[in-house]
XYZ file of C-alpha atoms in Angstrom:
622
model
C 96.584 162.040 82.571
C 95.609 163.159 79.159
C 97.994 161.640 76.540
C 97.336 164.161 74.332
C 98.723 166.931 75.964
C 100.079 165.597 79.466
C 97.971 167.547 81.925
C 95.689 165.983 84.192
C 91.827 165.727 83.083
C 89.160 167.531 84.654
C 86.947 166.667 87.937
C 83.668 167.474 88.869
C 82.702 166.807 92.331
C 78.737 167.416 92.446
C 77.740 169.449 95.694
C 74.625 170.372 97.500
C 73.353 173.096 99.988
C 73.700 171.999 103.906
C 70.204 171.897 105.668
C 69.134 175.439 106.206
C 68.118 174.916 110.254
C 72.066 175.236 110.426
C 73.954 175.895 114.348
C 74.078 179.427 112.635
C 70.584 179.917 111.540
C 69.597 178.329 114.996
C 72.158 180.552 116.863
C 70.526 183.410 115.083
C 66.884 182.730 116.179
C 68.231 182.234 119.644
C 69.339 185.546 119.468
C 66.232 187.230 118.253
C 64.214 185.345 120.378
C 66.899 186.729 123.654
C 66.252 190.488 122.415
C 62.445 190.149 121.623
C 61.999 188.502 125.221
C 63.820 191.173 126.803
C 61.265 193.687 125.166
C 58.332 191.705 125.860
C 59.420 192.007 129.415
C 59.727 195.831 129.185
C 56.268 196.391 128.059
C 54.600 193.824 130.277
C 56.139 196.357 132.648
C 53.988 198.423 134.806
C 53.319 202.112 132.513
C 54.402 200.459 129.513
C 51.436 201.863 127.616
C 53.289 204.771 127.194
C 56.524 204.555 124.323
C 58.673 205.732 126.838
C 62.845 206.551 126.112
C 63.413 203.426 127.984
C 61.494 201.040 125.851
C 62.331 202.811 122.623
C 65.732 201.402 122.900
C 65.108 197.822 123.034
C 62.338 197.994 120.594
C 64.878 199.984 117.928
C 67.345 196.749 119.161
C 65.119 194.300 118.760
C 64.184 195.568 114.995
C 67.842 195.695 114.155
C 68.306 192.437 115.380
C 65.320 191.215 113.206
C 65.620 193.354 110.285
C 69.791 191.649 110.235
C 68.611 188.283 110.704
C 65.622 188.334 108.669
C 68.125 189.871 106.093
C 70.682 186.878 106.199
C 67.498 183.902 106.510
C 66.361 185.558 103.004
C 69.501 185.892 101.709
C 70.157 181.873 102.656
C 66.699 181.409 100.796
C 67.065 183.418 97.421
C 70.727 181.624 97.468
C 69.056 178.094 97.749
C 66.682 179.041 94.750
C 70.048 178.277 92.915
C 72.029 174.513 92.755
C 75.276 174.762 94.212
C 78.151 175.256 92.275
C 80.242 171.951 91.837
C 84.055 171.466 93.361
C 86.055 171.401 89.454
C 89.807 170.349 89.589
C 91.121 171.630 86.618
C 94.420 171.708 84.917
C 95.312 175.072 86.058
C 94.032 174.847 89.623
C 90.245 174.074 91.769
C 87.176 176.016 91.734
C 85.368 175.835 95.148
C 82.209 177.467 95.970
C 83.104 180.646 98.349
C 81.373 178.528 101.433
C 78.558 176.085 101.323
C 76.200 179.415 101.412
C 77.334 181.050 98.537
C 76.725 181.115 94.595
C 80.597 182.813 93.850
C 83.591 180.431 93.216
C 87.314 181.004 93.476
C 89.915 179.881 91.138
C 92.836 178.350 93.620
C 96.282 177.373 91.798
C 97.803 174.202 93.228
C 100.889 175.783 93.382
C 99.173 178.292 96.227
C 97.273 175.555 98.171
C 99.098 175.247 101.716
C 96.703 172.963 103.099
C 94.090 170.313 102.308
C 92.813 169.136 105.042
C 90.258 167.630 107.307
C 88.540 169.944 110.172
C 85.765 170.112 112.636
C 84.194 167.818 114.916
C 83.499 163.970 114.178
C 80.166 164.679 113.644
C 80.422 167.336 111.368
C 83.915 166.930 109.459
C 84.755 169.772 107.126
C 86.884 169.867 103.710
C 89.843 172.692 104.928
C 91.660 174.259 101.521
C 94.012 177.121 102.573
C 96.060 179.442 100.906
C 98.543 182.778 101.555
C 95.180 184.739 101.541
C 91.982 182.123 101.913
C 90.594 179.776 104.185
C 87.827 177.673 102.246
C 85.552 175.376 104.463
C 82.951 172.522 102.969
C 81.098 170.651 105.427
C 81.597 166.914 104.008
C 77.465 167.012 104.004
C 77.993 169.278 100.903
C 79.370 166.253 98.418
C 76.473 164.592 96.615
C 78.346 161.537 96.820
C 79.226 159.987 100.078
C 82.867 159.340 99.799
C 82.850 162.763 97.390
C 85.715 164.149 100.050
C 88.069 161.677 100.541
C 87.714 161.113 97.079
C 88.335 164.851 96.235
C 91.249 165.254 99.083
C 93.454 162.806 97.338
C 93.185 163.902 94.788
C 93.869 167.605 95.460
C 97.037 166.222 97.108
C 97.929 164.158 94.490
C 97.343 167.524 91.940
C 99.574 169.531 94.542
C 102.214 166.679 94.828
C 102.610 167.430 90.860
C 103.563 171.127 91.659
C 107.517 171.955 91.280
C 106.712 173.015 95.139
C 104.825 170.093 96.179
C 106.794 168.527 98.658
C 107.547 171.358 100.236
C 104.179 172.236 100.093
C 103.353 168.538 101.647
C 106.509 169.019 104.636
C 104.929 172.080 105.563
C 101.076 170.631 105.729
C 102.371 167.652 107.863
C 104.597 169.978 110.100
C 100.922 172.033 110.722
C 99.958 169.031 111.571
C 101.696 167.981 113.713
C 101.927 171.364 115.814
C 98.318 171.154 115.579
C 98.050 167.775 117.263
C 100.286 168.412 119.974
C 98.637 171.641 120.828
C 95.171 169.801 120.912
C 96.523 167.319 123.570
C 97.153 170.246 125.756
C 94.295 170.855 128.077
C 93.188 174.306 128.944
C 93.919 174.426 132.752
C 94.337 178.503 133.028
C 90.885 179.075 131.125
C 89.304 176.556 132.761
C 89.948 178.289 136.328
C 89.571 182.062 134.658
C 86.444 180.761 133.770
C 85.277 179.136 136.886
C 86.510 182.113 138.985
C 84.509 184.289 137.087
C 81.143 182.096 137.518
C 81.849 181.600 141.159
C 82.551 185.958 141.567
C 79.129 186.155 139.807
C 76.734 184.176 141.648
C 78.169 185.626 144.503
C 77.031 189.048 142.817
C 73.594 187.281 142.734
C 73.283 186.327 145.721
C 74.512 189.810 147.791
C 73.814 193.110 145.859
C 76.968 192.641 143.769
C 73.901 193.177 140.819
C 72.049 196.493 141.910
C 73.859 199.030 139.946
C 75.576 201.132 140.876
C 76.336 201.091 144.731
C 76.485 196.893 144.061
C 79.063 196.582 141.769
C 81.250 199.196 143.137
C 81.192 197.778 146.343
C 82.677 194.294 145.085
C 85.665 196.431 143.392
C 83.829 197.564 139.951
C 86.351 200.336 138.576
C 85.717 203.816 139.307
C 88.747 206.396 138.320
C 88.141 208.698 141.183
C 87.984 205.845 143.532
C 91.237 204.228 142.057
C 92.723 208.032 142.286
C 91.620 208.018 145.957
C 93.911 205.008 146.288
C 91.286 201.823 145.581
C 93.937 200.572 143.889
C 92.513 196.876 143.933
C 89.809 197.941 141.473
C 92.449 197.831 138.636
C 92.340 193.899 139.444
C 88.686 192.726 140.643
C 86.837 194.959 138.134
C 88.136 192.137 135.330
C 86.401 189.263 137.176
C 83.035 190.768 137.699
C 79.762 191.715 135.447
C 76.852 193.531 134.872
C 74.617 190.671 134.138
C 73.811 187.680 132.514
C 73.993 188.421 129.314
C 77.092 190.183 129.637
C 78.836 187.018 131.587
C 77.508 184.698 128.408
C 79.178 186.878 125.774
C 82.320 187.172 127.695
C 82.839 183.532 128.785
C 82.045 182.438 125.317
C 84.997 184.933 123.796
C 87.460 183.302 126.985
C 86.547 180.266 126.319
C 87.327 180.377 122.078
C 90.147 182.561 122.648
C 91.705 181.310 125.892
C 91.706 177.485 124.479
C 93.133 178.826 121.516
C 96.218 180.961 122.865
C 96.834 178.593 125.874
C 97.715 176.012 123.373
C 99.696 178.361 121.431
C 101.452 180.828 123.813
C 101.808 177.647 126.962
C 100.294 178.430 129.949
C 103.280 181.170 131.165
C 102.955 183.077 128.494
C 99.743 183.193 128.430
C 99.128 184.243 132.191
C 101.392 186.817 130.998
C 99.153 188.158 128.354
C 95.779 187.386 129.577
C 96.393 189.258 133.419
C 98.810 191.895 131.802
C 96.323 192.720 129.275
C 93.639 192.905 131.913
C 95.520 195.211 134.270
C 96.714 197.727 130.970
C 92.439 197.537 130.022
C 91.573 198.905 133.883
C 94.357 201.096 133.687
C 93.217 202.740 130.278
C 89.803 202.844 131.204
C 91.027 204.681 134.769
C 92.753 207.184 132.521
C 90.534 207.897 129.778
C 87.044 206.379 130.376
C 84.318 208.536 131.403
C 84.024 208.490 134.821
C 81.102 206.246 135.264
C 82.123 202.330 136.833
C 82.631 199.820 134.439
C 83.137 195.888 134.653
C 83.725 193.010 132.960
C 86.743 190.200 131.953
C 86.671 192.121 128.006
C 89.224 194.515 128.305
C 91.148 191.095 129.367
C 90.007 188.940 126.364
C 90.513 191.473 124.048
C 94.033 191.239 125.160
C 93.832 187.606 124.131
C 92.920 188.802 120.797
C 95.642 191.165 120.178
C 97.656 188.421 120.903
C 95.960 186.265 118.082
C 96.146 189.154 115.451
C 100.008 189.517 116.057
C 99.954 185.541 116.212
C 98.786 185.849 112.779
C 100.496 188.689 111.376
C 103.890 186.832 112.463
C 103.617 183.603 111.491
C 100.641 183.400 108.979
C 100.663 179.892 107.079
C 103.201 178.649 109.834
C 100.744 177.948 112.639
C 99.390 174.708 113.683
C 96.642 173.630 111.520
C 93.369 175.303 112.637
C 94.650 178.259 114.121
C 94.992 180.817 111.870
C 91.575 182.957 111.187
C 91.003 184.341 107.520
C 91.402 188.007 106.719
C 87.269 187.808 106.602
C 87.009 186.619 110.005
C 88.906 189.685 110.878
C 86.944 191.771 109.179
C 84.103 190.959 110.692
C 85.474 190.717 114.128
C 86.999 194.285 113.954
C 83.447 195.854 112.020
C 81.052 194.361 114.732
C 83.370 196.200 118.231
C 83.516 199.269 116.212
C 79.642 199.322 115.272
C 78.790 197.974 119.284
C 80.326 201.998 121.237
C 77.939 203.563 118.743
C 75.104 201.303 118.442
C 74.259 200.153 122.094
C 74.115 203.716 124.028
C 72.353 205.212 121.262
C 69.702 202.299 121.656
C 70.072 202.815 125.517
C 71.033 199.447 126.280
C 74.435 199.384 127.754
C 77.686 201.775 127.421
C 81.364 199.919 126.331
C 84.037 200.623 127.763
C 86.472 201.338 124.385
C 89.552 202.872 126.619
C 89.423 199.043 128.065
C 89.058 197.531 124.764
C 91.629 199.163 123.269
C 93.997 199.044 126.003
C 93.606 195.335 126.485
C 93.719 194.521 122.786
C 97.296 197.512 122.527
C 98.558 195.344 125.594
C 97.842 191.754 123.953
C 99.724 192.855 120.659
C 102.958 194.377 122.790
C 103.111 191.501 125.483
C 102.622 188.585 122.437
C 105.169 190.406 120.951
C 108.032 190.262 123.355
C 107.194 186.393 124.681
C 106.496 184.948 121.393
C 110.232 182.599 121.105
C 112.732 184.594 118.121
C 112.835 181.075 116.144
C 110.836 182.007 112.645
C 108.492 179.341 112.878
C 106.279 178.220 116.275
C 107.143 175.605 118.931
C 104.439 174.428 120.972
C 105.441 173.191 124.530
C 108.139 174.932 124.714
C 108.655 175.516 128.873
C 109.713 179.408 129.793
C 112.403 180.463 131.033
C 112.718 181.480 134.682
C 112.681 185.211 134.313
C 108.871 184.593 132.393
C 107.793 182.192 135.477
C 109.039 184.824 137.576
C 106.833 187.577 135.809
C 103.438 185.482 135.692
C 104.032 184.800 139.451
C 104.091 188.288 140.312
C 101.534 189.054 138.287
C 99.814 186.142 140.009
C 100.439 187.987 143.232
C 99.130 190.839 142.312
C 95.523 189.676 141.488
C 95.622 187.626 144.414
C 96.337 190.548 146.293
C 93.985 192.346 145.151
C 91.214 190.415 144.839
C 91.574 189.910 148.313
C 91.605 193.766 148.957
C 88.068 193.728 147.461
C 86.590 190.862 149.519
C 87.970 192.732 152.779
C 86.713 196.313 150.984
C 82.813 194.597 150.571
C 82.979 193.351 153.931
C 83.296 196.707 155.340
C 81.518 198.330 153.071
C 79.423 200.791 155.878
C 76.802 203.500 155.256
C 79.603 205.478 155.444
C 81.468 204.133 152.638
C 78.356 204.206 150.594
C 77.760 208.000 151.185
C 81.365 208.458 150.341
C 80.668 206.540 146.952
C 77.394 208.159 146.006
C 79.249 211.643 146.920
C 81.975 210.790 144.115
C 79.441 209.317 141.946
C 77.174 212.523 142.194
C 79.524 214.847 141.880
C 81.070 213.242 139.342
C 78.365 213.780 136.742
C 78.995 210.844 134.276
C 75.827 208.663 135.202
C 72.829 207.955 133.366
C 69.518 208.689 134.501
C 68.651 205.493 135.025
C 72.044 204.781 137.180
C 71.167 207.959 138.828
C 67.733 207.461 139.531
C 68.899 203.344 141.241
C 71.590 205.576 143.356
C 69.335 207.848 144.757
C 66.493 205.187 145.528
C 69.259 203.045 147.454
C 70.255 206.063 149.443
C 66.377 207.856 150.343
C 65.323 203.766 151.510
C 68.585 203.264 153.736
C 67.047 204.800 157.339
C 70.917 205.150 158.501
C 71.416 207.526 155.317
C 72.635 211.143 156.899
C 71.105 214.558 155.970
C 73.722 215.867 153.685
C 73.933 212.184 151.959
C 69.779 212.870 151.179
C 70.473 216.092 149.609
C 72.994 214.549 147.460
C 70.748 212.370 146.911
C 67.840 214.805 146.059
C 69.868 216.437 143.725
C 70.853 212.961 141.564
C 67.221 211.899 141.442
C 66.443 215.363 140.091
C 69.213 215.423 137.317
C 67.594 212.411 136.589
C 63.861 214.074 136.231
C 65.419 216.243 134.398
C 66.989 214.139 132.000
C 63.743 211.680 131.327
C 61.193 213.765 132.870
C 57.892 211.191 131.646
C 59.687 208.951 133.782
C 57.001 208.132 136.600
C 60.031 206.075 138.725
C 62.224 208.816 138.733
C 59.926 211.319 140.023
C 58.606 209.320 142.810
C 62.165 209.030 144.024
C 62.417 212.757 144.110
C 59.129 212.814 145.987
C 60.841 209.873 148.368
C 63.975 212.296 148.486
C 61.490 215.836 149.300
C 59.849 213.543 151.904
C 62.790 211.985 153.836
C 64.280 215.798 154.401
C 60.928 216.861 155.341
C 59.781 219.076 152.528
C 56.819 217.521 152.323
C 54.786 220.002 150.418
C 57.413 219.227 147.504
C 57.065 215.669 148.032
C 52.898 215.443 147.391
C 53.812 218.303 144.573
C 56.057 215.366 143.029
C 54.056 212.632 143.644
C 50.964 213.742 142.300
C 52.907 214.090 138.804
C 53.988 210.246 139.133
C 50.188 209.118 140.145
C 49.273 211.339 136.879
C 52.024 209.473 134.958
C 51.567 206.327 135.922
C 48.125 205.582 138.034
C 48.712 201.898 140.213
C 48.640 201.230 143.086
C 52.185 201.832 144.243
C 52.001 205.614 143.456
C 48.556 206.133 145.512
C 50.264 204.869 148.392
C 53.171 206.690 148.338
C 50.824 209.708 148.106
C 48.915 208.394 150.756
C 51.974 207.911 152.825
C 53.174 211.631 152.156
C 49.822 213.593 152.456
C 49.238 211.686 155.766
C 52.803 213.228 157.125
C 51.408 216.572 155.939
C 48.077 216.192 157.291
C 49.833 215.227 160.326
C 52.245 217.898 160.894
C 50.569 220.948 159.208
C 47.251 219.773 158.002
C 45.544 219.430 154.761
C 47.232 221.503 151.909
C 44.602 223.962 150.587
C 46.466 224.632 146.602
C 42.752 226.012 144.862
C 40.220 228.096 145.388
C 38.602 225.937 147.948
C 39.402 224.900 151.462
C 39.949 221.458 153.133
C 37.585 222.408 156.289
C 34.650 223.760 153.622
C 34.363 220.456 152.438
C 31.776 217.941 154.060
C 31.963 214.335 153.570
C 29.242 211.556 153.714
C 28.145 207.453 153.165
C 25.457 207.118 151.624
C 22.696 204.088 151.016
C 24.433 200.732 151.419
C 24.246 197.992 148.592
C 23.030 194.326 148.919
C 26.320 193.273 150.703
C 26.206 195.981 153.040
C 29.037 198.279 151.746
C 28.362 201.743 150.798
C 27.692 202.672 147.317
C 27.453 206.317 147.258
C 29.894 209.283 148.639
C 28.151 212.970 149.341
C 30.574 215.850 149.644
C 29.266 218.799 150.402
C 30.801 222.726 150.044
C 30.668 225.375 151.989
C 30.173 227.052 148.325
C 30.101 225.893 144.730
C 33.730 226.335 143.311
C 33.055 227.926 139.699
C 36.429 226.176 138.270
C 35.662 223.027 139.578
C 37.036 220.758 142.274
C 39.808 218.223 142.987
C 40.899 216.501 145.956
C 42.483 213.845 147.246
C 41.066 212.136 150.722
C 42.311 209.923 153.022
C 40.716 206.697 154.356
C 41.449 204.797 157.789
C 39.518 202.155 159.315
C 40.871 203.112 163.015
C 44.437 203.308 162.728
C 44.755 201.249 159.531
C 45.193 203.195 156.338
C 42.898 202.115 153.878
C 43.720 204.008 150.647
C 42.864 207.450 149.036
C 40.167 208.320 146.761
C 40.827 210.963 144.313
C 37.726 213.350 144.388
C 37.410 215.801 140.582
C 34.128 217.924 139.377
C 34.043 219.835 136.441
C 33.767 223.528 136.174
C 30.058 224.594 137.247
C 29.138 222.209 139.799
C 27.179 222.920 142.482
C 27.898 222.520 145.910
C 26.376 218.930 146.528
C 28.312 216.639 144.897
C 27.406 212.801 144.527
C 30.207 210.394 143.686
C 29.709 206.706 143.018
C 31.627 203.786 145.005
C 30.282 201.035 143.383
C 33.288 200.293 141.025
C 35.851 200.690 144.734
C 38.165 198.266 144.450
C 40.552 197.248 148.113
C 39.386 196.957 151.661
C 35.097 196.859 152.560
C 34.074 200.859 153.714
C 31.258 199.292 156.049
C 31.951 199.824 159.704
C 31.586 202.682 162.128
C 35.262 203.202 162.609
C 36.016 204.644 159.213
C 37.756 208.140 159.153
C 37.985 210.388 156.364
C 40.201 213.073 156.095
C 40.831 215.361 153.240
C 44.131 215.747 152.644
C 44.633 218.318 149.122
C 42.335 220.485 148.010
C 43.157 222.081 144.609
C 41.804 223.444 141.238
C 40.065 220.907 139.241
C 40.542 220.897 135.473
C 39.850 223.718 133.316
């Protein structure tokens, strides 16, 4: 103390900055490094040369993502350019940096200090200092000095013990305390098996079609309202346990596991069976009623459940619960900002569509359920068993998934061609799919052989909304030429297919055109679409090269064409198709024409058994 004028004398507590290749900063590379993978991947893609709608999207992600975390990395720099501010204990109160990343500092009076405290893990222990409106965090690798902390927590205490409300101050830290350290010797059981149910339902998705979207996930019981209207009532429960992908089963089993350690330990594992599969049944249920009509998975709808259950947690009992378990108003913030930006942000960078109906539901649900369960005593027990009107809720709500999910094992076990054409029908008609979910639809149903007539026109007409939609898209028209060609019209299917070979020239398109002017050729010979005519045109080998193949094609016209020639030919050694060569002259030419065949790539064209058939005569370019 100061004898001069009895208040206690100041203390400096010199800090520094953390390391800057933080868990955050590495976290955040990780990220970056996810999204510019996934990109790379898109324009190793065959046709990527073009800057196609689909890649567009992950390239505008993947410089958000960079721009944000280039953003924060230079922010962490220009704040390091700066020493960090010290920890003073004044006379009045403590002035603490923000967080170790930050040049501000707060003013805290003792009086308004609830806790001072040690967090975090063994490895990384962490100053706590808490108040009505703050949560404060210094990693003990901040203090210059190595027993700076302890040195600093006692006397922060000692400062607070000096307040008129000290001790209660003190009761109520050690009653946190303890609530905290009997919740942390509860283990996690329900999470633990939410979690491992969801794993096991996904690699099961890997290893059927559970992941070819959409006939896959809406045959393991993804929700789709006019299915669920038609009486799939099980979809309300299975759709929570599946996903879309990998990425999508990270993000949500990260979120169950933070939140579902959390709450279990708080709510006790009734209660929270209560919340977590009430919330996930009020999310399907939303997202039934109000949702576009497009299927839509995923355990969210549940977890944000779990935190509306946290934010009325909070709102309740604030500076009463256990130590640890109460997130600042700027975690909050944050939380709330990022799943309002995410509805907006993803579909307009094409890379996935939330559910919000789900989201909100679940999170509505959370708040309403945690309400009525949480005990009336003003301050929170932990342990504290349920009555048995609560055990008798979670077991029928225990029931019901079990039910359920057992309606949708029995539902993908039948699921016949049949079934799928009744799907695709509802999908179809429905008119909420994408054009990429339209285009995977109709491809599943024009390469099923057992598919019916009426399911191909359906069919037909998906993969041309999708054409429509994206019509660059070389994939989408080739399933409209599959589509044409499957009901026959196969004059509409080379029509198509030509476009897609034009689009996007490898080898996969050639032999789909191959595969559809052969059927033509077959049925109703070669399609004459110019001024010139399949039987006017000759064809010829000419002199051989030094490995015996031919290097030289003559073709031969009955008369010159004027605008110029195009055609596509067929080549067969006996019955074996051997590819088709794409035949174009400019305007003028004469009627001997000389192509070369020295730059051929595929099968040798030496051998007496080769046939050559011209299969589309047309116009060549102006």
């Amino acid at each position: 103390m100061d004898a001069q004028d009895n208040r206690p004398s100041e203390l400096h507590f010199a800090l520094v900055r953390p390391p800057f290749w933080s868990a955050g900063i590495l976290a955040a590379v990780a990220v970056l490094g996810l999204v510019g993978f996934s990109v790379l991947d898109a324009l190793a893609s065959p046709g990527a040369a073009r800057l196609t709608g689909e890649l567009l999207g992950p390239l505008l992600m993947l410089a958000a993502v960079a721009l944000a975390v280039t953003a924060w990395m230079g922010r962490r720099l220009w704040v390091r350019l700066r020493p960090m501010p010290a920890l003073e204990l004044l006379a009045e109160g403590l002035r603490a940096p923000e967080h170790a990343e930050s040049r501000a500092t707060v003013l805290i009076p003792y009086r308004e200090l609830l806790s001072v405290a040690v967090v975090g893990s063994a490895n990384n222990p962490q100053l706590l200092l808490e108040t009505r409106k703050r949560l404060l965090t210094l990693p003990f690798a901040c203090f210059a000095s190595p027993d700076g902390a302890e040195q600093a927590i006692a006397e922060i205490n000692r400062r607070v013990m000096a307040q008129p409300e000290g001790r209660a101050l003190a009761e109520l830290a050690a009653r946190r305390r303890a609530l905290a350290a009997q919740a942390l010797k509860i283990r996690p059981l329900v999470t633990q098996s939410l979690l491992g149910l969801i794993v096991v339902l996904f690699v099961n998705q890997l290893l059927t079609d559970g992941m070819v979207w959409p006939l896959g996930p809406i045959r393991w019981g993804a929700n789709l309202p006019a299915l669920v209207h038609a009486g799939d009532y099980f979809r309300l429960v299975s759709a929570n346990f599946l996903h879309a992908g990998g990425l999508h089963l990270v993000v949500n089993g990260l979120a169950l596991w933070v939140l579902g350690v959390l709450m279990e330990r708080l709510l006790g594992v009734t209660r929270f069976v209560i919340v977590y599969l009430g919330a996930g049944l009020a999310a399907t249920g939303a997202s039934t009623l109000f949702s576009p009509g497009g299927p839509s998975v995923g355990a969210s709808g549940a977890i944000f459940g779990l935190l509306g259950a946290m934010a009325w947690a909070n709102l309740r009992f604030r500076t009463e619960l256990p130590l640890g378990f109460r997130q600042p108003l700027r975690w909050w913030i944050m939380i709330l900002a990022i799943n309002a930006a995410l509805p907006i942000a993803l579909p307009l960078m094409a890379v996935a569509r939330i559910d919000v109906a789900a989201h909100a539901g679940g999170f509505v649900a959370g708040i309403l359920v945690t309400a009525l369960l949480l005990p009336p005593a003003a301050k929170p027990r932990i342990g504290v068993p349920a009555g048995p009107v609560l055990r008798a809720v979670a077991i029928t709500l225990i029931g019901i998934y079990l039910v359920g999910l057992g309606q949708a094992v029995l539902y993908a076990a039948r699921f016949s061609p049949a079934e799928s054409e009744k799907v695709a029908r509802v999908l179809i008609e429905d008119g909420e799919l994408e054009a990429v979910a339209l285009n995977n639809l109709a491809w599943l149903l024009v390469t099923d052989a057992e598919t019916s007539r009426p399911t191909l026109e359906l069919a037909r007409q998906a993969a041309a909304q999708a054409v429509a939609e994206e019509p660059e898209q070389a994939a989408f028209i080739d399933t409209l030429a599959t589509a044409h060609y499957r009901l026959g019209e196969l004059d509409e299917a080379v029509q198509h297919e030509r476009r897609a070979l034009e689009l996007l020239p490898d080898a996969t398109m050639a032999s789909q055109l191959f595969r559809f002017l052969a059927a033509r050729v077959a049925e109703r010979g070669p399609i004459d679409a110019g001024g010139a005519s399949a039987a006017a045109i000759g064809l010829q080998l000419g002199e051989l090269g030094e490995d015996g193949e031919p290097q030289v094609l003559h073709v031969t016209l009955e008369r010159p064409v004027p605008g110029g020639l195009c055609a596509f030919v067929l080549v067969w050694r006996g019955d074996e198709p051997l590819g088709l060569w794409r035949l174009e002259s400019g305007p003028g030419s004469s009627s001997s024409l000389r192509f070369d065949l020295s730059e051929r790539q595929g099968a040798s064209l030496a051998g007496s058994r080769l046939r050559r058939w011209v299969g589309l005569v047309d116009d060549g370019p102006a």
